[in-house]
PDB file of C-alpha atoms in Angstrom:
ATOM      1  CA  MET A   1       0.045   0.131   0.137  1.00 88.00           C
ATOM      2  CA  VAL A   2       1.066   3.584  -0.905  1.00 95.00           C
ATOM      3  CA  GLU A   3       0.392   6.386   1.287  1.00 95.00           C
ATOM      4  CA  LEU A   4       0.213   9.631  -0.124  1.00 98.00           C
ATOM      5  CA  LYS A   5       1.668  12.121   1.775  1.00 98.00           C
ATOM      6  CA  THR A   6       0.314  15.830   2.963  1.00 98.00           C
ATOM      7  CA  ASP A   7       1.726  18.923   2.063  1.00 98.00           C
ATOM      8  CA  ALA A   8       2.594  19.043   5.519  1.00 98.00           C
ATOM      9  CA  SER A   9       3.737  15.691   5.638  1.00 98.00           C
ATOM     10  CA  ILE A  10       5.909  16.446   3.202  1.00 98.00           C
ATOM     11  CA  ASP A  11       7.559  19.538   4.785  1.00 98.00           C
ATOM     12  CA  ALA A  12       8.207  17.630   7.547  1.00 98.00           C
ATOM     13  CA  MET A  13       9.616  15.243   5.992  1.00 98.00           C
ATOM     14  CA  TYR A  14      12.298  17.591   4.473  1.00 98.00           C
ATOM     15  CA  ASP A  15      13.218  18.810   8.146  1.00 98.00           C
ATOM     16  CA  THR A  16      14.366  14.762   8.412  1.00 98.00           C
ATOM     17  CA  GLY A  17      16.102  14.691   5.011  1.00 98.00           C
ATOM     18  CA  GLN A  18      17.794  18.085   6.427  1.00 98.00           C
ATOM     19  CA  VAL A  19      19.386  16.329   9.381  1.00 98.00           C
ATOM     20  CA  VAL A  20      20.278  13.320   6.974  1.00 98.00           C
ATOM     21  CA  GLY A  21      22.073  15.693   4.708  1.00 98.00           C
ATOM     22  CA  GLN A  22      23.814  17.295   7.701  1.00 98.00           C
ATOM     23  CA  ALA A  23      24.668  13.924   8.462  1.00 98.00           C
ATOM     24  CA  LEU A  24      26.484  12.744   5.242  1.00 98.00           C
ATOM     25  CA  THR A  25      27.945  16.304   4.728  1.00 98.00           C
ATOM     26  CA  ALA A  26      29.906  15.909   8.232  1.00 98.00           C
ATOM     27  CA  VAL A  27      30.790  12.326   7.253  1.00 98.00           C
ATOM     28  CA  ARG A  28      32.331  13.410   4.044  1.00 98.00           C
ATOM     29  CA  LYS A  29      34.348  16.268   5.433  1.00 98.00           C
ATOM     30  CA  ALA A  30      36.096  13.893   8.086  1.00 98.00           C
ATOM     31  CA  ALA A  31      36.551  11.334   5.548  1.00 98.00           C
ATOM     32  CA  GLU A  32      40.213  11.423   5.340  1.00 98.00           C
ATOM     33  CA  VAL A  33      43.352   9.106   4.593  1.00 98.00           C
ATOM     34  CA  GLY A  34      43.789   7.530   8.381  1.00 98.00           C
ATOM     35  CA  VAL A  35      40.231   7.781   9.669  1.00 98.00           C
ATOM     36  CA  SER A  36      38.461   4.750  10.404  1.00 98.00           C
ATOM     37  CA  LEU A  37      35.088   3.482   9.539  1.00 98.00           C
ATOM     38  CA  LEU A  38      33.567   3.612  12.871  1.00 98.00           C
ATOM     39  CA  GLU A  39      34.944   7.186  13.488  1.00 98.00           C
ATOM     40  CA  LEU A  40      32.927   8.323  10.515  1.00 99.00           C
ATOM     41  CA  ASP A  41      29.910   6.411  12.274  1.00 99.00           C
ATOM     42  CA  GLU A  42      30.493   8.571  15.424  1.00 98.00           C
ATOM     43  CA  VAL A  43      30.289  11.502  13.630  1.00 99.00           C
ATOM     44  CA  ALA A  44      26.710  10.704  12.005  1.00 99.00           C
ATOM     45  CA  ARG A  45      25.996   9.859  15.653  1.00 98.00           C
ATOM     46  CA  GLU A  46      26.237  13.413  16.865  1.00 98.00           C
ATOM     47  CA  VAL A  47      24.830  15.242  14.028  1.00 98.00           C
ATOM     48  CA  LEU A  48      21.749  12.794  14.940  1.00 98.00           C
ATOM     49  CA  ARG A  49      22.140  12.948  18.342  1.00 98.00           C
ATOM     50  CA  ARG A  50      22.518  16.877  18.258  1.00 98.00           C
ATOM     51  CA  ALA A  51      19.110  17.125  15.974  1.00 98.00           C
ATOM     52  CA  GLY A  52      17.031  14.843  18.277  1.00 98.00           C
ATOM     53  CA  ALA A  53      16.581  12.281  15.593  1.00 98.00           C
ATOM     54  CA  GLY A  54      17.115   8.616  15.923  1.00 98.00           C
ATOM     55  CA  SER A  55      18.510   6.341  13.207  1.00 98.00           C
ATOM     56  CA  PRO A  56      16.254   3.683  11.140  1.00 98.00           C
ATOM     57  CA  PHE A  57      19.347   1.701   9.814  1.00 98.00           C
ATOM     58  CA  LEU A  58      20.626   0.937  13.711  1.00 98.00           C
ATOM     59  CA  GLY A  59      19.384  -2.224  15.060  1.00 97.00           C
ATOM     60  CA  TYR A  60      17.573  -2.712  11.482  1.00 97.00           C
ATOM     61  CA  ARG A  61      17.113  -6.382  10.740  1.00 96.00           C
ATOM     62  CA  PRO A  62      15.620  -7.540   7.653  1.00 91.00           C
ATOM     63  CA  SER A  63      14.605 -10.975   6.766  1.00 88.00           C
ATOM     64  CA  PHE A  64      17.646 -11.653   4.904  1.00 86.00           C
ATOM     65  CA  ALA A  65      19.951 -10.456   7.975  1.00 91.00           C
ATOM     66  CA  PRO A  66      21.808 -12.642  10.362  1.00 93.00           C
ATOM     67  CA  THR A  67      22.173  -9.778  12.869  1.00 95.00           C
ATOM     68  CA  PRO A  68      20.373  -6.452  13.533  1.00 97.00           C
ATOM     69  CA  PHE A  69      22.771  -3.648  11.652  1.00 98.00           C
ATOM     70  CA  PRO A  70      25.031  -2.289  14.706  1.00 98.00           C
ATOM     71  CA  ALA A  71      25.464   1.570  12.979  1.00 98.00           C
ATOM     72  CA  VAL A  72      23.923   4.613  11.736  1.00 98.00           C
ATOM     73  CA  ILE A  73      25.793   4.660   8.512  1.00 98.00           C
ATOM     74  CA  CYS A  74      26.261   2.102   6.024  1.00 98.00           C
ATOM     75  CA  ALA A  75      30.064   2.285   4.750  1.00 98.00           C
ATOM     76  CA  SER A  76      30.767   0.805   1.822  1.00 98.00           C
ATOM     77  CA  VAL A  77      34.574   0.661   0.220  1.00 98.00           C
ATOM     78  CA  ASN A  78      36.121  -0.081  -2.869  1.00 98.00           C
ATOM     79  CA  ASP A  79      34.562  -3.384  -4.226  1.00 98.00           C
ATOM     80  CA  ALA A  80      31.534  -3.016  -1.598  1.00 98.00           C
ATOM     81  CA  ILE A  81      28.494  -1.876  -3.432  1.00 98.00           C
ATOM     82  CA  VAL A  82      26.035  -1.332  -0.392  1.00 98.00           C
ATOM     83  CA  HIS A  83      25.041  -2.250   3.054  1.00 98.00           C
ATOM     84  CA  GLY A  84      28.713  -2.424   4.289  1.00 98.00           C
ATOM     85  CA  ILE A  85      29.251  -2.085   8.018  1.00 98.00           C
ATOM     86  CA  PRO A  86      31.607   0.264   9.910  1.00 98.00           C
ATOM     87  CA  THR A  87      34.578  -1.421  11.233  1.00 98.00           C
ATOM     88  CA  THR A  88      38.156  -0.260  12.426  1.00 98.00           C
ATOM     89  CA  TYR A  89      39.271  -0.234   8.513  1.00 98.00           C
ATOM     90  CA  ARG A  90      41.308   3.060   8.129  1.00 98.00           C
ATOM     91  CA  LEU A  91      40.827   5.051   5.075  1.00 98.00           C
ATOM     92  CA  ARG A  92      43.615   4.369   2.592  1.00 98.00           C
ATOM     93  CA  ASP A  93      44.625   6.850  -0.152  1.00 98.00           C
ATOM     94  CA  GLY A  94      42.478   6.264  -3.516  1.00 98.00           C
ATOM     95  CA  ASP A  95      39.691   4.504  -1.459  1.00 98.00           C
ATOM     96  CA  LEU A  96      36.375   4.939  -3.134  1.00 98.00           C
ATOM     97  CA  VAL A  97      33.879   5.427  -0.482  1.00 98.00           C
ATOM     98  CA  SER A  98      30.031   5.016  -0.400  1.00 98.00           C
ATOM     99  CA  ILE A  99      27.954   6.171   2.881  1.00 99.00           C
ATOM    100  CA  ASP A 100      24.501   5.629   3.686  1.00 98.00           C
ATOM    101  CA  CYS A 101      22.477   7.083   6.067  1.00 98.00           C
ATOM    102  CA  GLY A 102      18.860   7.758   7.289  1.00 98.00           C
ATOM    103  CA  ALA A 103      16.927   9.406  10.172  1.00 98.00           C
ATOM    104  CA  GLU A 104      14.060  10.059  11.784  1.00 98.00           C
ATOM    105  CA  LEU A 105      12.752  12.848  13.369  1.00 98.00           C
ATOM    106  CA  GLY A 106       8.708  13.838  14.323  1.00 97.00           C
ATOM    107  CA  GLY A 107       7.703  10.515  13.098  1.00 98.00           C
ATOM    108  CA  TRP A 108       9.082  10.348   9.769  1.00 98.00           C
ATOM    109  CA  ALA A 109      11.961   8.756   7.771  1.00 98.00           C
ATOM    110  CA  GLY A 110      14.942  10.098   5.472  1.00 98.00           C
ATOM    111  CA  ASP A 111      17.339   8.168   3.464  1.00 98.00           C
ATOM    112  CA  SER A 112      20.507   9.533   1.529  1.00 98.00           C
ATOM    113  CA  ALA A 113      23.685   8.088   0.186  1.00 98.00           C
ATOM    114  CA  ILE A 114      26.708   9.521  -1.148  1.00 98.00           C
ATOM    115  CA  SER A 115      30.165   7.888  -3.008  1.00 98.00           C
ATOM    116  CA  PHE A 116      33.686  10.236  -3.540  1.00 98.00           C
ATOM    117  CA  VAL A 117      37.214   9.103  -3.350  1.00 98.00           C
ATOM    118  CA  VAL A 118      39.599   9.764  -0.230  1.00 98.00           C
ATOM    119  CA  GLY A 119      42.972  11.388  -1.302  1.00 98.00           C
ATOM    120  CA  THR A 120      44.491  11.150  -4.892  1.00 97.00           C
ATOM    121  CA  PRO A 121      41.525   9.951  -7.057  1.00 97.00           C
ATOM    122  CA  ARG A 122      41.649   7.687  -9.957  1.00 97.00           C
ATOM    123  CA  ALA A 123      40.221   8.989 -12.949  1.00 98.00           C
ATOM    124  CA  ALA A 124      37.893   5.879 -13.454  1.00 98.00           C
ATOM    125  CA  ASP A 125      36.390   6.360  -9.789  1.00 98.00           C
ATOM    126  CA  LEU A 126      35.631  10.018 -10.633  1.00 98.00           C
ATOM    127  CA  ARG A 127      33.820   9.172 -13.570  1.00 98.00           C
ATOM    128  CA  LEU A 128      31.913   6.191 -11.684  1.00 98.00           C
ATOM    129  CA  VAL A 129      30.977   8.705  -9.002  1.00 98.00           C
ATOM    130  CA  GLU A 130      29.873  11.087 -11.607  1.00 98.00           C
ATOM    131  CA  THR A 131      27.938   8.541 -13.529  1.00 98.00           C
ATOM    132  CA  ALA A 132      26.142   7.576 -10.526  1.00 98.00           C
ATOM    133  CA  GLU A 133      25.248  11.469  -9.768  1.00 98.00           C
ATOM    134  CA  ARG A 134      23.887  11.933 -12.958  1.00 98.00           C
ATOM    135  CA  ALA A 135      21.503   8.597 -12.797  1.00 98.00           C
ATOM    136  CA  LEU A 136      20.466   9.597  -9.947  1.00 98.00           C
ATOM    137  CA  GLU A 137      19.359  13.442 -11.304  1.00 98.00           C
ATOM    138  CA  ALA A 138      17.848  11.530 -14.196  1.00 98.00           C
ATOM    139  CA  GLY A 139      15.846   9.445 -12.037  1.00 98.00           C
ATOM    140  CA  ILE A 140      14.538  12.924  -9.987  1.00 98.00           C
ATOM    141  CA  ALA A 141      13.734  14.220 -13.649  1.00 98.00           C
ATOM    142  CA  ALA A 142      11.659  11.459 -14.153  1.00 98.00           C
ATOM    143  CA  ALA A 143       9.683  11.746 -10.921  1.00 98.00           C
ATOM    144  CA  VAL A 144       7.084  14.170 -11.826  1.00 98.00           C
ATOM    145  CA  VAL A 145       3.245  13.064 -11.548  1.00 98.00           C
ATOM    146  CA  GLY A 146       1.810  11.120 -14.330  1.00 98.00           C
ATOM    147  CA  ASN A 147       4.663   9.546 -15.059  1.00 98.00           C
ATOM    148  CA  ARG A 148       5.298   5.676 -13.741  1.00 98.00           C
ATOM    149  CA  ILE A 149       7.899   4.035 -11.697  1.00 98.00           C
ATOM    150  CA  GLY A 150       9.430   2.470 -15.028  1.00 98.00           C
ATOM    151  CA  ASP A 151      10.077   5.750 -16.391  1.00 98.00           C
ATOM    152  CA  ILE A 152      12.474   6.371 -13.258  1.00 98.00           C
ATOM    153  CA  ALA A 153      13.994   2.842 -13.628  1.00 98.00           C
ATOM    154  CA  HIS A 154      14.607   3.403 -17.583  1.00 98.00           C
ATOM    155  CA  ALA A 155      16.197   7.205 -16.763  1.00 98.00           C
ATOM    156  CA  ILE A 156      18.609   5.469 -13.954  1.00 98.00           C
ATOM    157  CA  GLY A 157      19.209   2.425 -16.195  1.00 98.00           C
ATOM    158  CA  SER A 158      19.835   4.760 -19.596  1.00 98.00           C
ATOM    159  CA  VAL A 159      22.353   6.341 -18.207  1.00 98.00           C
ATOM    160  CA  CYS A 160      24.660   3.494 -16.152  1.00 98.00           C
ATOM    161  CA  ARG A 161      24.503   1.098 -19.295  1.00 98.00           C
ATOM    162  CA  ALA A 162      25.186   3.957 -21.955  1.00 98.00           C
ATOM    163  CA  ALA A 163      28.519   4.502 -19.609  1.00 98.00           C
ATOM    164  CA  GLY A 164      29.252   0.905 -19.295  1.00 98.00           C
ATOM    165  CA  TYR A 165      28.599   0.257 -15.768  1.00 98.00           C
ATOM    166  CA  GLY A 166      26.766  -2.941 -14.542  1.00 98.00           C
ATOM    167  CA  ILE A 167      23.629  -2.450 -12.089  1.00 98.00           C
ATOM    168  CA  PRO A 168      22.938  -5.090  -9.276  1.00 97.00           C
ATOM    169  CA  ASP A 169      19.580  -6.796  -9.790  1.00 92.00           C
ATOM    170  CA  GLY A 170      17.192  -7.083  -7.156  1.00 91.00           C
ATOM    171  CA  PHE A 171      18.480  -3.597  -5.607  1.00 94.00           C
ATOM    172  CA  GLY A 172      17.090  -0.689  -6.084  1.00 97.00           C
ATOM    173  CA  GLY A 173      14.866   2.264  -4.040  1.00 98.00           C
ATOM    174  CA  HIS A 174      11.736   2.296  -2.307  1.00 98.00           C
ATOM    175  CA  GLY A 175       8.889   4.402  -1.017  1.00 98.00           C
ATOM    176  CA  ILE A 176       9.670   6.109   2.386  1.00 98.00           C
ATOM    177  CA  GLY A 177       7.497   7.975   4.788  1.00 98.00           C
ATOM    178  CA  ARG A 178       6.943   6.778   8.493  1.00 98.00           C
ATOM    179  CA  ARG A 179       9.086   4.101   7.732  1.00 97.00           C
ATOM    180  CA  MET A 180      12.338   3.705   5.974  1.00 97.00           C
ATOM    181  CA  HIS A 181      11.212   1.304   3.660  1.00 97.00           C
ATOM    182  CA  GLU A 182       7.617   1.634   2.239  1.00 97.00           C
ATOM    183  CA  ASP A 183       6.050   0.292  -1.246  1.00 97.00           C
ATOM    184  CA  PRO A 184       6.710   0.652  -4.232  1.00 98.00           C
ATOM    185  CA  SER A 185       9.954  -0.517  -5.256  1.00 97.00           C
ATOM    186  CA  VAL A 186      11.952   1.488  -7.697  1.00 98.00           C
ATOM    187  CA  PRO A 187      14.396  -0.942  -9.746  1.00 98.00           C
ATOM    188  CA  ASN A 188      17.567   1.373 -11.201  1.00 98.00           C
ATOM    189  CA  GLU A 189      16.602  -0.382 -14.937  1.00 98.00           C
ATOM    190  CA  GLY A 190      13.256  -0.773 -16.332  1.00 98.00           C
ATOM    191  CA  ARG A 191      11.049  -0.217 -19.237  1.00 97.00           C
ATOM    192  CA  PRO A 192       9.417   3.387 -19.629  1.00 98.00           C
ATOM    193  CA  GLY A 193       5.197   3.710 -19.210  1.00 98.00           C
ATOM    194  CA  ARG A 194       5.305   0.502 -16.840  1.00 98.00           C
ATOM    195  CA  GLY A 195       4.555   0.672 -13.344  1.00 97.00           C
ATOM    196  CA  MET A 196       2.647   2.322 -10.478  1.00 98.00           C
ATOM    197  CA  ARG A 197       1.650   5.802 -12.056  1.00 98.00           C
ATOM    198  CA  LEU A 198       3.230   8.325  -9.959  1.00 98.00           C
ATOM    199  CA  ARG A 199       1.103  10.565  -7.821  1.00 98.00           C
ATOM    200  CA  HIS A 200       1.450  14.110  -5.622  1.00 98.00           C
ATOM    201  CA  GLY A 201       2.023  13.418  -2.371  1.00 98.00           C
ATOM    202  CA  MET A 202       4.371  10.150  -2.936  1.00 98.00           C
ATOM    203  CA  ALA A 203       7.520  10.034  -1.692  1.00 98.00           C
ATOM    204  CA  LEU A 204      10.613   7.754  -2.778  1.00 98.00           C
ATOM    205  CA  ALA A 205      14.052   7.445  -2.042  1.00 98.00           C
ATOM    206  CA  ILE A 206      15.734   7.043  -5.534  1.00 98.00           C
ATOM    207  CA  GLU A 207      19.064   5.244  -5.310  1.00 98.00           C
ATOM    208  CA  PRO A 208      21.392   4.352  -8.289  1.00 98.00           C
ATOM    209  CA  MET A 209      24.075   1.446  -7.346  1.00 98.00           C
ATOM    210  CA  LEU A 210      26.755   0.983 -10.545  1.00 98.00           C
ATOM    211  CA  ILE A 211      29.670  -1.718 -10.797  1.00 98.00           C
ATOM    212  CA  GLY A 212      32.736  -0.136 -12.123  1.00 98.00           C
ATOM    213  CA  GLY A 213      33.511  -3.674 -14.118  1.00 98.00           C
ATOM    214  CA  GLY A 214      30.358  -3.609 -16.039  1.00 98.00           C
ATOM    215  CA  GLY A 215      29.111  -6.920 -15.258  1.00 97.00           C
ATOM    216  CA  ASP A 216      25.697  -7.170 -12.764  1.00 98.00           C
ATOM    217  CA  GLY A 217      27.175  -9.792 -10.643  1.00 97.00           C
ATOM    218  CA  TYR A 218      27.322  -9.453  -7.025  1.00 98.00           C
ATOM    219  CA  HIS A 219      27.903 -11.531  -3.934  1.00 97.00           C
ATOM    220  CA  GLU A 220      26.745 -11.169   0.095  1.00 96.00           C
ATOM    221  CA  ALA A 221      30.474 -11.008   1.898  1.00 97.00           C
ATOM    222  CA  SER A 222      30.710 -13.252   5.140  1.00 96.00           C
ATOM    223  CA  ASP A 223      28.885 -10.618   7.140  1.00 96.00           C
ATOM    224  CA  GLY A 224      25.835 -11.228   5.851  1.00 96.00           C
ATOM    225  CA  TRP A 225      25.073  -7.504   5.325  1.00 97.00           C
ATOM    226  CA  THR A 226      27.847  -5.937   2.705  1.00 98.00           C
ATOM    227  CA  LEU A 227      27.653  -6.843  -0.938  1.00 98.00           C
ATOM    228  CA  ARG A 228      30.502  -6.915  -3.055  1.00 98.00           C
ATOM    229  CA  THR A 229      30.854  -6.995  -6.818  1.00 98.00           C
ATOM    230  CA  ASN A 230      31.950 -10.555  -7.978  1.00 98.00           C
ATOM    231  CA  ASP A 231      34.630  -9.330 -10.209  1.00 97.00           C
ATOM    232  CA  GLY A 232      36.302  -6.840  -7.579  1.00 98.00           C
ATOM    233  CA  SER A 233      35.775  -3.488  -9.233  1.00 98.00           C
ATOM    234  CA  ARG A 234      34.793  -0.885  -7.787  1.00 98.00           C
ATOM    235  CA  ALA A 235      31.141   0.593  -7.007  1.00 98.00           C
ATOM    236  CA  ALA A 236      29.591   3.607  -6.465  1.00 98.00           C
ATOM    237  CA  HIS A 237      25.855   4.756  -4.947  1.00 98.00           C
ATOM    238  CA  ALA A 238      23.902   8.003  -4.680  1.00 98.00           C
ATOM    239  CA  GLU A 239      20.813   8.169  -3.029  1.00 98.00           C
ATOM    240  CA  HIS A 240      17.835  11.277  -2.420  1.00 98.00           C
ATOM    241  CA  THR A 241      14.584  11.105  -1.026  1.00 98.00           C
ATOM    242  CA  VAL A 242      12.087  12.837  -3.365  1.00 98.00           C
ATOM    243  CA  ALA A 243       8.460  13.942  -2.893  1.00 98.00           C
ATOM    244  CA  ILE A 244       6.103  13.741  -5.966  1.00 98.00           C
ATOM    245  CA  MET A 245       4.820  17.060  -6.426  1.00 98.00           C
ATOM    246  CA  GLU A 246       2.480  18.950  -9.101  1.00 98.00           C
ATOM    247  CA  SER A 247       5.123  21.499  -9.475  1.00 97.00           C
ATOM    248  CA  GLY A 248       7.591  18.890  -9.995  1.00 98.00           C
ATOM    249  CA  PRO A 249       9.745  16.601  -7.996  1.00 98.00           C
ATOM    250  CA  ARG A 250      11.119  18.054  -4.443  1.00 98.00           C
ATOM    251  CA  VAL A 251      14.369  16.662  -3.513  1.00 98.00           C
ATOM    252  CA  LEU A 252      13.964  16.200   0.489  1.00 98.00           C
ATOM    253  CA  THR A 253      17.683  15.424   1.441  1.00 98.00           C
ATOM    254  CA  GLU A 254      19.538  18.060  -0.500  1.00 96.00           C
ATOM    255  CA  ARG A 255      22.642  19.181   0.956  1.00 92.00           C
TER     256      ARG A 255
END
């Protein structure tokens, strides 16, 4: 079931989204060579604490997970696509890092992700991150009243495939609102004109995930959470929470 939010509820979700954006900005600023992933998680925790917000990630345990998630961010490095658990691993020069973060405030959830390179970047990694951001922009541009979920999926997938990147099957965006994960699912590849029609008041987390090697294969790491590329190539992830409005898509997690 898809809940259509009132304009007042969308405003409240924007407030939550700003906390997410602040957390990601703070984590990005703190992410330097030698800093551990656990230290980045603590940076995000402090932002949430100051805002009086909770974390939809901390303690989250979907059916596939062997244990509850132990952090407020997902920190995925290099060949990790998504769902990386923060550890004592210390960032190295040239690491490609994806940070996913959520917040709960006033009964509403927000969810967003960024990817970036620490230290000296490889040209290939910069292109991968830039393409993830362009795919996200394309998906947001397609998130207009009257379009369908397939139009968003097609917009994202077209950017990714044109650049020669892979797309992990079965993972994509989702509805969001009172809970972090709601209906409908938002694939990162699909046919235009298919799927649920977009209506004013819908809220979606749109999140392209790209595999740099061009293949779509991935596997679950031994921690039961992290998804890694099968070919060992690097991955990038970008995400915003977006409201469907008559006036056009409204990004709720803008930074």
